[in-house]
mmCIF file with all atom_site columns, C-alpha atoms in Angstrom:
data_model
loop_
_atom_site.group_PDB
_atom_site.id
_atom_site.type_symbol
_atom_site.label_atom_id
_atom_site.label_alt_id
_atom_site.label_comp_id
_atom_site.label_asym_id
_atom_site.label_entity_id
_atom_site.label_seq_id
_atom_site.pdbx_PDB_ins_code
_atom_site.Cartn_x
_atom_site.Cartn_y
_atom_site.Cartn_z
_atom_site.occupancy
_atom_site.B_iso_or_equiv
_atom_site.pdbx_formal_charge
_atom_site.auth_seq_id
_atom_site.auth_comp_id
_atom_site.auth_asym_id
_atom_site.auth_atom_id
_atom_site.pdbx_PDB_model_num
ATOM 1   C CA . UNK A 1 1   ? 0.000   0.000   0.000   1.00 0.00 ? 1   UNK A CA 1
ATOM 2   C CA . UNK A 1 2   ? 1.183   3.443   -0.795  1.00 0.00 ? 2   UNK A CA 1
ATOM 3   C CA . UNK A 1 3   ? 1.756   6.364   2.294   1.00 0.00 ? 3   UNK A CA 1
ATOM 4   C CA . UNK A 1 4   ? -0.977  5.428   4.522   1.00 0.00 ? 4   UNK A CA 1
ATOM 5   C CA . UNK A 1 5   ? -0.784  8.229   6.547   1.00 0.00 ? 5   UNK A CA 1
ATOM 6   C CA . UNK A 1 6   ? -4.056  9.680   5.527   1.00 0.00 ? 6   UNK A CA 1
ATOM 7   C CA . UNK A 1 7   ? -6.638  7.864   7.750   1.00 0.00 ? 7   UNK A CA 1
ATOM 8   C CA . UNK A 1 8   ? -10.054 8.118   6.686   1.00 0.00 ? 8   UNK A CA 1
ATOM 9   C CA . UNK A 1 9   ? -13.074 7.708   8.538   1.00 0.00 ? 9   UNK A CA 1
ATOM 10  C CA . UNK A 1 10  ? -16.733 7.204   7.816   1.00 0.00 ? 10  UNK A CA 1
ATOM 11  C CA . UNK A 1 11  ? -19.307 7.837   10.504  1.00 0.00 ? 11  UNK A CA 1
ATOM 12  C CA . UNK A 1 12  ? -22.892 7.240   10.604  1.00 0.00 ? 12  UNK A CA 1
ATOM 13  C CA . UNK A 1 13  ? -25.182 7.603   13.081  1.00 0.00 ? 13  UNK A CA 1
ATOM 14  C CA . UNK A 1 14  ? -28.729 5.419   13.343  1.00 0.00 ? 14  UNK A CA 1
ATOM 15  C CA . UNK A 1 15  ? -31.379 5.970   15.974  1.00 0.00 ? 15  UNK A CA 1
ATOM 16  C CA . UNK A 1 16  ? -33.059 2.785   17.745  1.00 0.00 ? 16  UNK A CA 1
ATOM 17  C CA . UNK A 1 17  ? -36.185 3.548   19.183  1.00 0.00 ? 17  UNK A CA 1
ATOM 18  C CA . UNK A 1 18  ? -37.631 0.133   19.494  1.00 0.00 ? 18  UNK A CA 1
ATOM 19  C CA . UNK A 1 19  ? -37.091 -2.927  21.437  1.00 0.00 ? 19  UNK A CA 1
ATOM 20  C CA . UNK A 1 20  ? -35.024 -5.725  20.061  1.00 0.00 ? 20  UNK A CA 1
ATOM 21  C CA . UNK A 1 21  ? -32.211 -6.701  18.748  1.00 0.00 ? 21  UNK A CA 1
ATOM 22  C CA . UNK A 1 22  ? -30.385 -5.457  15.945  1.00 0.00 ? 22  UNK A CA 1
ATOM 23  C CA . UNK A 1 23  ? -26.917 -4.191  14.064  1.00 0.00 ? 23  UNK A CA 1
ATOM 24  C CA . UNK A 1 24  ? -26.499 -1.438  12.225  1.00 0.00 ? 24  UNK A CA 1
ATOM 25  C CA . UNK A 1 25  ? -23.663 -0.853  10.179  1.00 0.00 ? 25  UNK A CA 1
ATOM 26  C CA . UNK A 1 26  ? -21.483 2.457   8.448   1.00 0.00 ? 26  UNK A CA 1
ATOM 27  C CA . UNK A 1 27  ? -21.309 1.485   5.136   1.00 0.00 ? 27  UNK A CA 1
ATOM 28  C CA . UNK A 1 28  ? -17.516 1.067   3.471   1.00 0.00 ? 28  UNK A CA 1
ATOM 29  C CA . UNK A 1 29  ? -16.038 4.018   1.117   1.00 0.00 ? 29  UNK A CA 1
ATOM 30  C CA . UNK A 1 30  ? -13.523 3.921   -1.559  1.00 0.00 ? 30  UNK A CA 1
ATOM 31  C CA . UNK A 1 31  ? -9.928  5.606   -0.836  1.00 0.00 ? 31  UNK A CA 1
ATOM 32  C CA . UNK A 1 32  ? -6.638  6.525   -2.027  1.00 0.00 ? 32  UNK A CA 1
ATOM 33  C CA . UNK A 1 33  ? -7.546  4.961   -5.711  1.00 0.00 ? 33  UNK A CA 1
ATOM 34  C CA . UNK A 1 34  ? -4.436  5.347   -7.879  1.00 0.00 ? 34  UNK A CA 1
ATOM 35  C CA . UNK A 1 35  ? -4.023  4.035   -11.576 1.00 0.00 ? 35  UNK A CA 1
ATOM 36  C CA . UNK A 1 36  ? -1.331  0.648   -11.342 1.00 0.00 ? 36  UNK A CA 1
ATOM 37  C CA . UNK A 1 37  ? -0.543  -2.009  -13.740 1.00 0.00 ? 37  UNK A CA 1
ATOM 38  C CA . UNK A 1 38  ? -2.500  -5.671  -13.054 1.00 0.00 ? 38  UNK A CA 1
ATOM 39  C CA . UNK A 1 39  ? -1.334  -6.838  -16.244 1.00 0.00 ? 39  UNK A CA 1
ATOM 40  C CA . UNK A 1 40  ? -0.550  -7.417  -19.698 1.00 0.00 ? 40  UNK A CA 1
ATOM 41  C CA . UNK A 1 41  ? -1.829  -8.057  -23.218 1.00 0.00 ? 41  UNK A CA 1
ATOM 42  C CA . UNK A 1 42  ? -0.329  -8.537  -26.325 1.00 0.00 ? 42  UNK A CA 1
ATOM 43  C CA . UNK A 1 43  ? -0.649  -6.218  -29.315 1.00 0.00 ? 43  UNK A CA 1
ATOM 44  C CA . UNK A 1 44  ? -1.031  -7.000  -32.765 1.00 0.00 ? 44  UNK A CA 1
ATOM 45  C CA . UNK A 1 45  ? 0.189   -5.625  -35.994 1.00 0.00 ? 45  UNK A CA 1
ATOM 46  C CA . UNK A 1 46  ? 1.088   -5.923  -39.571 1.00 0.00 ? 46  UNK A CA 1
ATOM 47  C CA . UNK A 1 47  ? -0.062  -7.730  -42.821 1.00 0.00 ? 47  UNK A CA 1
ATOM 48  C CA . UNK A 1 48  ? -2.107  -11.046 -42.336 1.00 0.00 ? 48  UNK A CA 1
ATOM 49  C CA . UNK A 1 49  ? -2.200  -13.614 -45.460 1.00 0.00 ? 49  UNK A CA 1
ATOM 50  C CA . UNK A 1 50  ? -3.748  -16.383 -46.060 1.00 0.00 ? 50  UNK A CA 1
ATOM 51  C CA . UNK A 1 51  ? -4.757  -18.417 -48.817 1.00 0.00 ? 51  UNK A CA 1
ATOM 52  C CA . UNK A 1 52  ? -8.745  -18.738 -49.911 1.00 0.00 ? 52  UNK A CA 1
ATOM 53  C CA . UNK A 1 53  ? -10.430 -21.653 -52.035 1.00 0.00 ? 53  UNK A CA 1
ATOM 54  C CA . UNK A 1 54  ? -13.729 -22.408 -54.308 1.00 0.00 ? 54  UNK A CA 1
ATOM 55  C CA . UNK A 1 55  ? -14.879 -24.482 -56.394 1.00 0.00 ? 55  UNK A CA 1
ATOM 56  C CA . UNK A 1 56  ? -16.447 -23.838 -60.081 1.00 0.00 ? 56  UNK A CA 1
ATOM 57  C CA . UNK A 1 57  ? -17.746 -26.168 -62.716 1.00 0.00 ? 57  UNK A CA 1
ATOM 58  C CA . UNK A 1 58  ? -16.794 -25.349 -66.115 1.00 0.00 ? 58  UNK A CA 1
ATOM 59  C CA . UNK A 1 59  ? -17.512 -27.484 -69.366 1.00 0.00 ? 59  UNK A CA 1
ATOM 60  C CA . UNK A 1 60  ? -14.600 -29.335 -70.995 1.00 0.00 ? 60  UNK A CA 1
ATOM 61  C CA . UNK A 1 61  ? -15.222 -32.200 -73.880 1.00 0.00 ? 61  UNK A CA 1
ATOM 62  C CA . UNK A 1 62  ? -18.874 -31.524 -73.842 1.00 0.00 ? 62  UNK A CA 1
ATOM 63  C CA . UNK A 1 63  ? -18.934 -32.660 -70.086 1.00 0.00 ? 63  UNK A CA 1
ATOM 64  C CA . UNK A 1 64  ? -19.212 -30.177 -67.265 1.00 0.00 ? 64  UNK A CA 1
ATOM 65  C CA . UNK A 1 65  ? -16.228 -30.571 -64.668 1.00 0.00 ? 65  UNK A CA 1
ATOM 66  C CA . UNK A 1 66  ? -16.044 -29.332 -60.974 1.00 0.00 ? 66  UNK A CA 1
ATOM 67  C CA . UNK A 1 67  ? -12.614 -27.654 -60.131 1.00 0.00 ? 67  UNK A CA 1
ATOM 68  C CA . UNK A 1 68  ? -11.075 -25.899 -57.560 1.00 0.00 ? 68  UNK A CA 1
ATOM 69  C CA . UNK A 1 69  ? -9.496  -22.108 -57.772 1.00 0.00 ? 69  UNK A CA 1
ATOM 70  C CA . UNK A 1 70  ? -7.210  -20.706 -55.181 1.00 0.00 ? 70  UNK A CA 1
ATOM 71  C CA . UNK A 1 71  ? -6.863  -16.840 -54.432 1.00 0.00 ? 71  UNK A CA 1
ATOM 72  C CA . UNK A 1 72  ? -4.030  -15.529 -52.241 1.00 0.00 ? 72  UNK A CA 1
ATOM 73  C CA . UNK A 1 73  ? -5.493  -12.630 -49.736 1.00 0.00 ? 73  UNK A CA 1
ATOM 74  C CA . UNK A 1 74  ? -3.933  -9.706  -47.535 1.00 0.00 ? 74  UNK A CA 1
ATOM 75  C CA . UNK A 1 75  ? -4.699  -7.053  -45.354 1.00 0.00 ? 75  UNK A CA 1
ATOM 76  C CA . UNK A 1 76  ? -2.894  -4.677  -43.233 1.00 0.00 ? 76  UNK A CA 1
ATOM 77  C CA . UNK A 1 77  ? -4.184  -4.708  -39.595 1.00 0.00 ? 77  UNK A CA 1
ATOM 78  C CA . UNK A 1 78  ? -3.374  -1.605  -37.611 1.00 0.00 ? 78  UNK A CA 1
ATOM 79  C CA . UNK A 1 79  ? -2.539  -2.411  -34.008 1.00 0.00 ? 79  UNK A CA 1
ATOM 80  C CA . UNK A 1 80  ? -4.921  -4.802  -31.977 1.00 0.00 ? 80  UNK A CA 1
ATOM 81  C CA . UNK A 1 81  ? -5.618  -7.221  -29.679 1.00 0.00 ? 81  UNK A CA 1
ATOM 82  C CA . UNK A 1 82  ? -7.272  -9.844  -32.167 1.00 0.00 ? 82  UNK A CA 1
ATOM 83  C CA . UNK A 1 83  ? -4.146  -12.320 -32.572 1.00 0.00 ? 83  UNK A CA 1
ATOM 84  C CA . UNK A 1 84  ? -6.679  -13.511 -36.586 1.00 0.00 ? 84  UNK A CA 1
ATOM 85  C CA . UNK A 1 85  ? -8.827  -11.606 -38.355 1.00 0.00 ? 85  UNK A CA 1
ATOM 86  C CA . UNK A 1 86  ? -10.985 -13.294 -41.531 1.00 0.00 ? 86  UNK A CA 1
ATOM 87  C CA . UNK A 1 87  ? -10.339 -11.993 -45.240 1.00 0.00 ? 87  UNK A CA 1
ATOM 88  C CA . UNK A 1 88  ? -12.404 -11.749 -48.137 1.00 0.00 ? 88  UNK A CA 1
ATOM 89  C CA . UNK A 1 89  ? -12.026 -10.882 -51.390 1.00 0.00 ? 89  UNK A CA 1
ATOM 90  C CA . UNK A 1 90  ? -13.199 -11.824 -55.079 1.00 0.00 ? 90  UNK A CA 1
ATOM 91  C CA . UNK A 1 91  ? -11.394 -14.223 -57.572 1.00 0.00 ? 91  UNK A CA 1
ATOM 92  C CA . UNK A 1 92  ? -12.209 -14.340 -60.853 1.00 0.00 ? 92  UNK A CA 1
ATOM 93  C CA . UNK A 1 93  ? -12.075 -17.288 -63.539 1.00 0.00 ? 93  UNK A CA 1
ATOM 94  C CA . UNK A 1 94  ? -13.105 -18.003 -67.209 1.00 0.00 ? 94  UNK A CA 1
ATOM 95  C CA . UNK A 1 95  ? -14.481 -20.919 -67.660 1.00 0.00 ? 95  UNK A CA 1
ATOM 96  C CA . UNK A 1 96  ? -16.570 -22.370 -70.721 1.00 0.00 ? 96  UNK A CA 1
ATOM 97  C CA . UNK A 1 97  ? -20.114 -23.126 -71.904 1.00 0.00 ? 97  UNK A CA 1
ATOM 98  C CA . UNK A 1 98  ? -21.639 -26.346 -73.577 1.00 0.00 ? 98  UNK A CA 1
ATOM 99  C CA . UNK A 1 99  ? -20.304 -24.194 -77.110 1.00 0.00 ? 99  UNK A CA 1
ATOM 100 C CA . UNK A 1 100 ? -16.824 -23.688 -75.666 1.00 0.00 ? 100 UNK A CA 1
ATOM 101 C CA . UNK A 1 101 ? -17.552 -19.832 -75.467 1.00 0.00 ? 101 UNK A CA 1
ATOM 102 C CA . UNK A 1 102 ? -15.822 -18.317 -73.013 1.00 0.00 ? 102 UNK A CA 1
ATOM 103 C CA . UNK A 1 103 ? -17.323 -17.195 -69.412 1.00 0.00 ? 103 UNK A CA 1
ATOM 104 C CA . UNK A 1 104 ? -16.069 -14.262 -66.837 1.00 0.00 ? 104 UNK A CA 1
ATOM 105 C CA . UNK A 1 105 ? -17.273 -14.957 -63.594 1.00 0.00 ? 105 UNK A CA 1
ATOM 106 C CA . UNK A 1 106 ? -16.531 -14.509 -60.066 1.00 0.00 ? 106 UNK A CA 1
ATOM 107 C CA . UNK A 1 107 ? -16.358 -15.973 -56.092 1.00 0.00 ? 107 UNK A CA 1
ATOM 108 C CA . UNK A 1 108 ? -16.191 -14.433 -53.211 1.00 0.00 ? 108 UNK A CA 1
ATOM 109 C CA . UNK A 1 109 ? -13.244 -15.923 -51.221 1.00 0.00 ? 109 UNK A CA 1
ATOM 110 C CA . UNK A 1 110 ? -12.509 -15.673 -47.631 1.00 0.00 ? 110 UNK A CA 1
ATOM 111 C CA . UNK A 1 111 ? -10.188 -17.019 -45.254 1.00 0.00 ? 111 UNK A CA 1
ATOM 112 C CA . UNK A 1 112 ? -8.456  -17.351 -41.655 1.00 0.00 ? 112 UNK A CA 1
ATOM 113 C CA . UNK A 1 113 ? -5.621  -15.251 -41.414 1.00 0.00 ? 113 UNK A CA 1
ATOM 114 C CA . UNK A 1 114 ? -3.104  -15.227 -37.961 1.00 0.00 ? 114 UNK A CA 1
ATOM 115 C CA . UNK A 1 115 ? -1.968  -10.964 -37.327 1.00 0.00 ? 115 UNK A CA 1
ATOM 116 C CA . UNK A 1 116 ? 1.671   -10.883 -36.905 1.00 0.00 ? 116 UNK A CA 1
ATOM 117 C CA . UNK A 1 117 ? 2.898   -10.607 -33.179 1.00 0.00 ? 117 UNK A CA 1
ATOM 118 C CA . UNK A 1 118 ? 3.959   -7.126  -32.310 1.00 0.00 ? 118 UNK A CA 1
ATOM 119 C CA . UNK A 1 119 ? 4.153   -6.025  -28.620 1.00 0.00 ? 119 UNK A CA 1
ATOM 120 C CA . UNK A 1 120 ? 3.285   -6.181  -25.199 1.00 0.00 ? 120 UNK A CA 1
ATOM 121 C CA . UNK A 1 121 ? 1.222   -3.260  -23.188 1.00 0.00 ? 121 UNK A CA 1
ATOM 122 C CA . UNK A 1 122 ? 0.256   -2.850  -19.930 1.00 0.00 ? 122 UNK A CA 1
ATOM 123 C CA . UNK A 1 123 ? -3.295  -2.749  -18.665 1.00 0.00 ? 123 UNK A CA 1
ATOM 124 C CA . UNK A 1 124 ? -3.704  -0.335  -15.816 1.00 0.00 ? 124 UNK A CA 1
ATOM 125 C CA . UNK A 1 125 ? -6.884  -0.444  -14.028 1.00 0.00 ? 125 UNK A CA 1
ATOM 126 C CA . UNK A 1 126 ? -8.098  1.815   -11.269 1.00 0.00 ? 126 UNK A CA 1
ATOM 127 C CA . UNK A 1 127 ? -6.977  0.035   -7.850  1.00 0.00 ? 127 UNK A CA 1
ATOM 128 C CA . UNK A 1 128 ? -8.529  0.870   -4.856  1.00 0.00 ? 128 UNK A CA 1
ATOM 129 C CA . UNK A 1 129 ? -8.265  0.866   -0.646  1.00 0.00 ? 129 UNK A CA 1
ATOM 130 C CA . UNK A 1 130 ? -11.470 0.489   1.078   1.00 0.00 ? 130 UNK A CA 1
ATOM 131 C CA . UNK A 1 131 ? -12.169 1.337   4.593   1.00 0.00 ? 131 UNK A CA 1
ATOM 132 C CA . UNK A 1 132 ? -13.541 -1.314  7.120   1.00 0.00 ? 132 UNK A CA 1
ATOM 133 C CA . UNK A 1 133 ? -17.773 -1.570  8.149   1.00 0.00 ? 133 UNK A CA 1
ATOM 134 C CA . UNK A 1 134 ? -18.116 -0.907  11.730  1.00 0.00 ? 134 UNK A CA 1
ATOM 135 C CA . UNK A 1 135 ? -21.650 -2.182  13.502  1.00 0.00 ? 135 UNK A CA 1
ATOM 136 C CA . UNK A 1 136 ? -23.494 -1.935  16.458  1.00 0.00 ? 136 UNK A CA 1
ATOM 137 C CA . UNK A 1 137 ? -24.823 -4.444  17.806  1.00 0.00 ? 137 UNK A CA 1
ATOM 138 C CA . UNK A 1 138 ? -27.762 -4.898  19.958  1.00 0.00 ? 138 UNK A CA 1
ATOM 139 C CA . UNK A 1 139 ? -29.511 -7.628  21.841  1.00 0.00 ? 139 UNK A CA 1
ATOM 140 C CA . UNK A 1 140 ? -32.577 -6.756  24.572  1.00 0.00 ? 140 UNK A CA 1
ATOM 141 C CA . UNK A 1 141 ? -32.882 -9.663  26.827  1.00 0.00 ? 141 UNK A CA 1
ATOM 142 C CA . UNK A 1 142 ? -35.176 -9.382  29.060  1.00 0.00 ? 142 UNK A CA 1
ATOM 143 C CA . UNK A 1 143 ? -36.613 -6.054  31.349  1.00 0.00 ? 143 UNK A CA 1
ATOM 144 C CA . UNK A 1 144 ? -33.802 -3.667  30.700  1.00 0.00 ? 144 UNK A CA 1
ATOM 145 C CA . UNK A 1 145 ? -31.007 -6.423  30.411  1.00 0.00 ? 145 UNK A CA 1
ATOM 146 C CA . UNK A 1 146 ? -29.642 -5.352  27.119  1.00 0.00 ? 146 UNK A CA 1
ATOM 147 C CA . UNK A 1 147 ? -26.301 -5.642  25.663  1.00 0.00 ? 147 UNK A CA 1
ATOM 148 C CA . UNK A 1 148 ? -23.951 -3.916  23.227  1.00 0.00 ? 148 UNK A CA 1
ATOM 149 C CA . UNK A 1 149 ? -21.179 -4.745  20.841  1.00 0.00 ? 149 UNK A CA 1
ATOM 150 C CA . UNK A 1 150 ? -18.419 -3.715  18.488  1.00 0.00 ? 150 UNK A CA 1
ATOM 151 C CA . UNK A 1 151 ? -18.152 -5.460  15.401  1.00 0.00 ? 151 UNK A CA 1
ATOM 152 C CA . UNK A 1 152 ? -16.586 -4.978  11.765  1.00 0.00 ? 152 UNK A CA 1
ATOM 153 C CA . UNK A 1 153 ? -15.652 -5.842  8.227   1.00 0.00 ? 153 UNK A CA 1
ATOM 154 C CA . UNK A 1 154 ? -12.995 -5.159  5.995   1.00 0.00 ? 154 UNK A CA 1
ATOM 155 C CA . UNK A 1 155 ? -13.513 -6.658  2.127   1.00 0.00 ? 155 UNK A CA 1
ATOM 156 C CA . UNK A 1 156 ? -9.595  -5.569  1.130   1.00 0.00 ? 156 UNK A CA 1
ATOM 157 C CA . UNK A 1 157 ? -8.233  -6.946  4.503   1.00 0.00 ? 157 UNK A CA 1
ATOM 158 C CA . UNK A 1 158 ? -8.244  -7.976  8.477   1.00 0.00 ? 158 UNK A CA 1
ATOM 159 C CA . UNK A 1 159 ? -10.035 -6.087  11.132  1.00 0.00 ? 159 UNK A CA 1
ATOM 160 C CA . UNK A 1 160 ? -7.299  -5.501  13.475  1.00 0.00 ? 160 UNK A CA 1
ATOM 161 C CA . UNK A 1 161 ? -9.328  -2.888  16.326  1.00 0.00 ? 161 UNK A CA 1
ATOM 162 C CA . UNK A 1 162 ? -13.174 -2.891  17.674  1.00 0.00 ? 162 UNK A CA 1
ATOM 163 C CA . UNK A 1 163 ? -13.605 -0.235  20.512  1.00 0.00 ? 163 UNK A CA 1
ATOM 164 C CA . UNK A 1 164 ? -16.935 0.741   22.521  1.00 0.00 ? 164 UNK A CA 1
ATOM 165 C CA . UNK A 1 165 ? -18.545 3.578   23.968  1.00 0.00 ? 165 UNK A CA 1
ATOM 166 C CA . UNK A 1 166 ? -21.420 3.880   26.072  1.00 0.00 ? 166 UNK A CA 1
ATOM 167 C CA . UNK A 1 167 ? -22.711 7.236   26.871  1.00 0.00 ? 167 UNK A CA 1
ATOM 168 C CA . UNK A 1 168 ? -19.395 8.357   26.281  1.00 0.00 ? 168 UNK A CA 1
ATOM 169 C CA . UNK A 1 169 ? -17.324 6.174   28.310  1.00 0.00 ? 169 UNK A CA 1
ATOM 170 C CA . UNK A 1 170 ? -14.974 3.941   26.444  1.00 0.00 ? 170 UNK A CA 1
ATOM 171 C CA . UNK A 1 171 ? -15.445 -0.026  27.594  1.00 0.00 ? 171 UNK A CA 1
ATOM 172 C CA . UNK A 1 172 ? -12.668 -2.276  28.148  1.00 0.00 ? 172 UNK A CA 1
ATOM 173 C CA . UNK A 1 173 ? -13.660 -4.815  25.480  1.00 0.00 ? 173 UNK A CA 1
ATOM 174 C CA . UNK A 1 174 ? -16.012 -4.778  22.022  1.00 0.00 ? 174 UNK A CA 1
ATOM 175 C CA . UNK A 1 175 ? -18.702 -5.806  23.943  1.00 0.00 ? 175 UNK A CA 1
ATOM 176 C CA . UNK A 1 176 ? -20.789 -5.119  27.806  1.00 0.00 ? 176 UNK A CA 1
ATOM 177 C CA . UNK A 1 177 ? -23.816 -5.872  29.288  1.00 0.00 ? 177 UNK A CA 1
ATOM 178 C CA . UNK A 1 178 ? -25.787 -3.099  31.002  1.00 0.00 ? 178 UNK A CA 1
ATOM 179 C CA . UNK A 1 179 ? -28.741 -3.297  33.372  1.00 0.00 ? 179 UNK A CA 1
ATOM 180 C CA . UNK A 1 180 ? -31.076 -0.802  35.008  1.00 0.00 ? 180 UNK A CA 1
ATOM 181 C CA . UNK A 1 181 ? -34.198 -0.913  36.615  1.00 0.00 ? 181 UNK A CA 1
ATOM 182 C CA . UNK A 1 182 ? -35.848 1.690   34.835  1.00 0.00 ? 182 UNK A CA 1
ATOM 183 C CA . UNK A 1 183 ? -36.400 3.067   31.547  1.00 0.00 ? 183 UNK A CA 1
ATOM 184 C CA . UNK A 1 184 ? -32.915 4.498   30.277  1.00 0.00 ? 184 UNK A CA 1
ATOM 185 C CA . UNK A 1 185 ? -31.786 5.701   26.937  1.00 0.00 ? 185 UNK A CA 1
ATOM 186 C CA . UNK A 1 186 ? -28.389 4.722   25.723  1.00 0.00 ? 186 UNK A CA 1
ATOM 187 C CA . UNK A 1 187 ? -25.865 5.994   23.373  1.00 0.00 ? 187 UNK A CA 1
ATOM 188 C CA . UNK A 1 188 ? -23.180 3.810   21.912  1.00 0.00 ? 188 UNK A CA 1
ATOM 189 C CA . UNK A 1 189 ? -20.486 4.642   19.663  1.00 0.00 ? 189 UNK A CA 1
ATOM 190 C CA . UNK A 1 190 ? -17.956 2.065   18.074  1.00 0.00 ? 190 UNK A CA 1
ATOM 191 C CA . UNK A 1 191 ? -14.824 2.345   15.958  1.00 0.00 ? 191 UNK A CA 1
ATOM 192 C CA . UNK A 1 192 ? -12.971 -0.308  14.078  1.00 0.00 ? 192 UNK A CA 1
ATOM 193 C CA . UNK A 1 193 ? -9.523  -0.251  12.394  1.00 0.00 ? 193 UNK A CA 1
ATOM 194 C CA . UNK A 1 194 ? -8.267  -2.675  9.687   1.00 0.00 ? 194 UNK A CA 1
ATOM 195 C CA . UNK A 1 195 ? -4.754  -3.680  8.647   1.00 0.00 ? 195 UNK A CA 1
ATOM 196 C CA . UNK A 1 196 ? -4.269  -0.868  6.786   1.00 0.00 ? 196 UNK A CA 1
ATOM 197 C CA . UNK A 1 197 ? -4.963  1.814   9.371   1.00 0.00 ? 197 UNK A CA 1
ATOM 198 C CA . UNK A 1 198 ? -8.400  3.096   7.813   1.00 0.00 ? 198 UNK A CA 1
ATOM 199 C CA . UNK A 1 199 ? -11.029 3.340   10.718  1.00 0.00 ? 199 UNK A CA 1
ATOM 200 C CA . UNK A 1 200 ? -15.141 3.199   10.460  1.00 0.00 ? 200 UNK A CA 1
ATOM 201 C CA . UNK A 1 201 ? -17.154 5.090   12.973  1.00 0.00 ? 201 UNK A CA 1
ATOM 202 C CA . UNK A 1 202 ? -20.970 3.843   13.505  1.00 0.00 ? 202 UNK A CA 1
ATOM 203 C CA . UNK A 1 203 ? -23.358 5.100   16.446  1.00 0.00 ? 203 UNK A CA 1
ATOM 204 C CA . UNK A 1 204 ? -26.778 4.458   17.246  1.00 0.00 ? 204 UNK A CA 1
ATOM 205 C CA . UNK A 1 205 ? -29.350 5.443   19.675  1.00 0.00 ? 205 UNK A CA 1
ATOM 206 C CA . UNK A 1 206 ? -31.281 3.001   22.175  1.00 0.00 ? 206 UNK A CA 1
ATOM 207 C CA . UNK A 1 207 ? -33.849 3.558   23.949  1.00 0.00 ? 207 UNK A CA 1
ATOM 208 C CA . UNK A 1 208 ? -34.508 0.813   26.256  1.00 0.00 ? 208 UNK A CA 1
ATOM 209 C CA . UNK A 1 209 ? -37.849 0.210   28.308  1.00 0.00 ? 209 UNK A CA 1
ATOM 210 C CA . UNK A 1 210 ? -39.197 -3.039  30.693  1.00 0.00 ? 210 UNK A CA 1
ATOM 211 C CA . UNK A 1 211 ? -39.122 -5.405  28.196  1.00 0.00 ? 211 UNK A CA 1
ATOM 212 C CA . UNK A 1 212 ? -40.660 -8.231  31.134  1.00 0.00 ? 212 UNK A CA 1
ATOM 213 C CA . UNK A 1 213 ? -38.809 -11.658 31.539  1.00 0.00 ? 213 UNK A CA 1
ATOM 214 C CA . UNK A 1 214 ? -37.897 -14.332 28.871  1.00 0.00 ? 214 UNK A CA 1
ATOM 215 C CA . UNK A 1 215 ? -41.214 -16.650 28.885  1.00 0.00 ? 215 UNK A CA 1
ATOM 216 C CA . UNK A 1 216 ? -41.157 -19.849 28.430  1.00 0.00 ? 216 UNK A CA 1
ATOM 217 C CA . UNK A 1 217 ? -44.311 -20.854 27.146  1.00 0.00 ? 217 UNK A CA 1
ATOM 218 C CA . UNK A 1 218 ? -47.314 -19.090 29.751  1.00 0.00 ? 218 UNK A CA 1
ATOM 219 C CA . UNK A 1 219 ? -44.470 -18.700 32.070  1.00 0.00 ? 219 UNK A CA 1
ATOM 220 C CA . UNK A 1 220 ? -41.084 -16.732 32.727  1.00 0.00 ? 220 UNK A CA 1
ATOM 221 C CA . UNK A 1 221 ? -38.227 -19.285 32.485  1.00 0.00 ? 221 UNK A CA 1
#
C-alpha cells in the first residue's frame, strides 16, 4: 500500500427507538484509488495472409467438370488485440459453356488469417483501498437487560481494532452488558480499524424500556 498516513473515517449515526435486537452498520467508502498495472496483453500488428479456395464447374469435352481455384489474400491490420482476423475478397475465372464460349465470372473468397505478433502493453486499471464496516450491535434480553457490541468488516483486509462507547465512556472490550431498573436511553459509539490503518465510525441510539422476563411458554423461564 502506498503512504498510509491519511486515515479516513466514515461515521454514521442510526437511531433505535424500538425494542429488540439489531446491528447497524457504516457502510464502506472507496480511498486513495491510484491508476497501477494488473497486467498485460499482447498487441497485434502488420499484414495477415492467407490463402482462400472455391470451387467452379466449367464445361470441358462436352462434359461439365467441378474444379477448384485458389486466391491468395492480404490485409494490413493496424494495431490490436485480435491475434486472426478473416479476409475476403473476389477471384475471378473463365471458364466455358456447352459451345466452348468463353465465361467471366466470379467468387467471393474468404479465409483465416493469424496478425503478426507485435508487442506487449500494460493494462492499468483503477486500484482501490477500502475502509472497514463498523456495527453496532444490539440484543434486549429481558426487562432492561440489554447488551452492546463492536463489530466490523474489511472486504480488502483484516479487522485488526473494535472499541466501545457507552454514553461516552470507552469499555474495556467490544462488547458489555448493562442493566437498570428503569427506563434508560443509551448511546453507543464504536470504531474499528483494519490492517491498513483506515477506521469506520458507527453510532446508534437506544432507547430501552421493561421489556418483562424471557417466557417460556405461559411462564417466565
Amino acid at each position: 500500500m502506498n503512504n498510509k498516513k491519511l486515515k479516513k473515517t466514515i461515521m454514521t449515526t442510526l437511531f433505535g427507538l424500538t425494542l429488540g435486537a439489531g446491528s447497524f452498520s457504516a457502510m464502506a467508502d472507496k480511498v486513495n484509488c491510484r491508476m497501477e498495472t494488473t497486467s498485460q496483453k499482447n498487441i497485434y500488428s502488420g499484414t495477415a495472409q492467407c490463402t482462400g479456395t472455391f470451387w467452379y464447374t466449367t464445361w470441358e469435352n462436352r462434359r461439365i467438370v467441378r474444379k477448384q481455384g485458389s486466391k491468395s489474400l492480404q490485409q494490413f491490420f493496424e494495431p490490436t488485440t485480435n491475434s486472426s482476423a478473416i479476409l475476403s475478397g473476389i477471384a475471378y475465372v473463365t471458364t466455358s459453356s456447352y459451345g466452348g464460349q468463353p465465361l467471366n465470372e466470379s467468387f467471393v473468397v474468404r479465409c483465416s488469417a493469424s496478425i503478426p505478433f507485435s508487442h506487449k502493453e500494460d493494462v492499468k486499471e483503477e486500484v482501490c483501498d477500502h475502509t472497514p464496516t463498523a456495527s453496532v450491535g444490539v440484543n434486549h434480553h429481558e426487562f432492561w437487560d440489554v447488551s452492546f457490541w463492536a463489530s466490523g468488516r474489511d472486504e480488502d483486509g483484516t479487522i485488526v481494532s473494535k472499541e466501545l462507547w457507552v454514553d461516552g465512556v470507552k469499555q474495556s472490550s467490544s462488547s458489555v452488558w448493562k442493566t437498570s431498573s428503569q427506563n434508560r436511553t443509551y448511546n453507543i459509539r464504536v470504531r474499528v480499524t483494519d490492517n491498513d490503518g483506515y477506521t469506520s465510525e458507527a453510532t446508534r441510539t437506544y432507547h430501552a424500556t421493561n421489556k418483562g422476563p424471557v417466557m417460556c411458554g405461559k411462564y417466565p423461564c
